[in-house]
Short mmCIF file of C-alpha atoms in Angstrom, two decimals:
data_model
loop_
_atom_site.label_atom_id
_atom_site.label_comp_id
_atom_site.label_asym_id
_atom_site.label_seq_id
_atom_site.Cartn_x
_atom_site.Cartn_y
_atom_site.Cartn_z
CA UNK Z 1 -83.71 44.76 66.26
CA UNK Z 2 -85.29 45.77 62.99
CA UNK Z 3 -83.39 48.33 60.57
CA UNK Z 4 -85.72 50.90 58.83
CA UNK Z 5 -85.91 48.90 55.55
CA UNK Z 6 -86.89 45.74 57.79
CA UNK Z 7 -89.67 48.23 59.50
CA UNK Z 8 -90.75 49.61 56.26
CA UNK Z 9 -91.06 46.25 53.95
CA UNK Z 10 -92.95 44.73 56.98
CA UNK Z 11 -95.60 48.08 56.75
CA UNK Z 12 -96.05 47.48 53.14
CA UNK Z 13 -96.99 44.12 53.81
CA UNK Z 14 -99.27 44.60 56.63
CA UNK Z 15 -102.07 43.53 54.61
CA UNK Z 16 -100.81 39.89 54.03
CA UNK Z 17 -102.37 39.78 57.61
CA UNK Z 18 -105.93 39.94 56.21
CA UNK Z 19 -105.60 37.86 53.18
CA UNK Z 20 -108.27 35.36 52.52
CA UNK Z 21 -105.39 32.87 51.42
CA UNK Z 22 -103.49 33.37 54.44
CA UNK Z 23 -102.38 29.81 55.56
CA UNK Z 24 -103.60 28.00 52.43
CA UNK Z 25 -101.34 26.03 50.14
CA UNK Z 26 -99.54 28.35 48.01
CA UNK Z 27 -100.17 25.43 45.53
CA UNK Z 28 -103.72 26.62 44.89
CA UNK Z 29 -102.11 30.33 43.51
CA UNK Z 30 -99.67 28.97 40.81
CA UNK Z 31 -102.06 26.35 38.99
CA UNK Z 32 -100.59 24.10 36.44
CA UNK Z 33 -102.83 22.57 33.40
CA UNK Z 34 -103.83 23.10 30.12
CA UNK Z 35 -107.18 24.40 28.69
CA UNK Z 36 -109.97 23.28 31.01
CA UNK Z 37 -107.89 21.46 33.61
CA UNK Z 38 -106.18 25.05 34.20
CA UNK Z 39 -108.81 27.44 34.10
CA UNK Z 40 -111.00 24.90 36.61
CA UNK Z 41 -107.75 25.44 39.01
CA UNK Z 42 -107.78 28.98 38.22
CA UNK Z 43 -111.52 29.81 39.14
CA UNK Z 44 -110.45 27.91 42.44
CA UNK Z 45 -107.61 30.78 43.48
CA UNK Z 46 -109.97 33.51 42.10
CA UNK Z 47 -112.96 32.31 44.04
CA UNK Z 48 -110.92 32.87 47.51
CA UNK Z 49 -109.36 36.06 46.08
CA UNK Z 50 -113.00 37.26 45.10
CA UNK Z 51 -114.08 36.96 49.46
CA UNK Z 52 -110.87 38.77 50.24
CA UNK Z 53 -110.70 42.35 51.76
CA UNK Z 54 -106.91 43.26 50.78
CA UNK Z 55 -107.24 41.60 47.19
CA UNK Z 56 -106.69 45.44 45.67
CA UNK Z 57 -103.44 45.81 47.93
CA UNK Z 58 -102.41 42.03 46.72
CA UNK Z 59 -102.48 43.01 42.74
CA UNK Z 60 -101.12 46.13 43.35
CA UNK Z 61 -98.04 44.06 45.01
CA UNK Z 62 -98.18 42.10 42.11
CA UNK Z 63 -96.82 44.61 40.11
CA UNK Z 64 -94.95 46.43 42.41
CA UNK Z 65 -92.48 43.15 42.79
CA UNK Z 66 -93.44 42.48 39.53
CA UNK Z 67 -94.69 39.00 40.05
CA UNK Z 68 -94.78 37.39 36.42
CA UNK Z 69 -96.62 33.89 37.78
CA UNK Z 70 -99.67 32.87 39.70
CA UNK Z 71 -103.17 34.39 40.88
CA UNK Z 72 -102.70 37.88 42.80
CA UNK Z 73 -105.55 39.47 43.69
CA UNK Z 74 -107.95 37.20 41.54
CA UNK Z 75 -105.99 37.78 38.85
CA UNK Z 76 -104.01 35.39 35.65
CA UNK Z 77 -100.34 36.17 34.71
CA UNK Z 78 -102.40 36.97 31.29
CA UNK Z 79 -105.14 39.27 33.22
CA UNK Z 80 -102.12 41.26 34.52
CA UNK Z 81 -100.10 41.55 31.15
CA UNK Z 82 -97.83 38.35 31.17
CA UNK Z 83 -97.46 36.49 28.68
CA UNK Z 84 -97.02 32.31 29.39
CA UNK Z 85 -94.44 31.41 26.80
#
């Protein structure tokens, strides 16, 4: 049986449902590389995040967790304020 923070964390997430990456390699998200070799694998994520109808709700969980690495919502740890040292 679910507790009320098990209901409510699962209602906050209800958009995962509709991702465009849902079921894809988590892989593609965190790209590793330098210069050309990581933006190329970069555009990849952001290409599927551009086609995605929840890709608002997925930056704005970004931040909310805060997520320091990887693509949310089509967008860099740099594009969100995060800094790659």
């Amino acid at each position: 049986m679910n507790t009320h923070a098990e209901d409510w964390f699962e209602l906050r997430d209800a958009w995962r449902a509709y991702a465009a990456c849902r079921g894809m390699d988590t892989d593609l998200f965190y790209p590793e590389g330098r210069g050309s070799t990581l933006r190329a694998r970069e555009q990849i994520a952001k290409n599927i995040c551009s086609s995605c109808p929840v890709a608002q709700q997925c930056r704005e969980a970004s931040t909310a967790l805060p997520e320091r690495y990887g693509i949310w919502g089509g967008l860099t740890e740099a594009e969100r304020g995060w800094s790659r040292r």
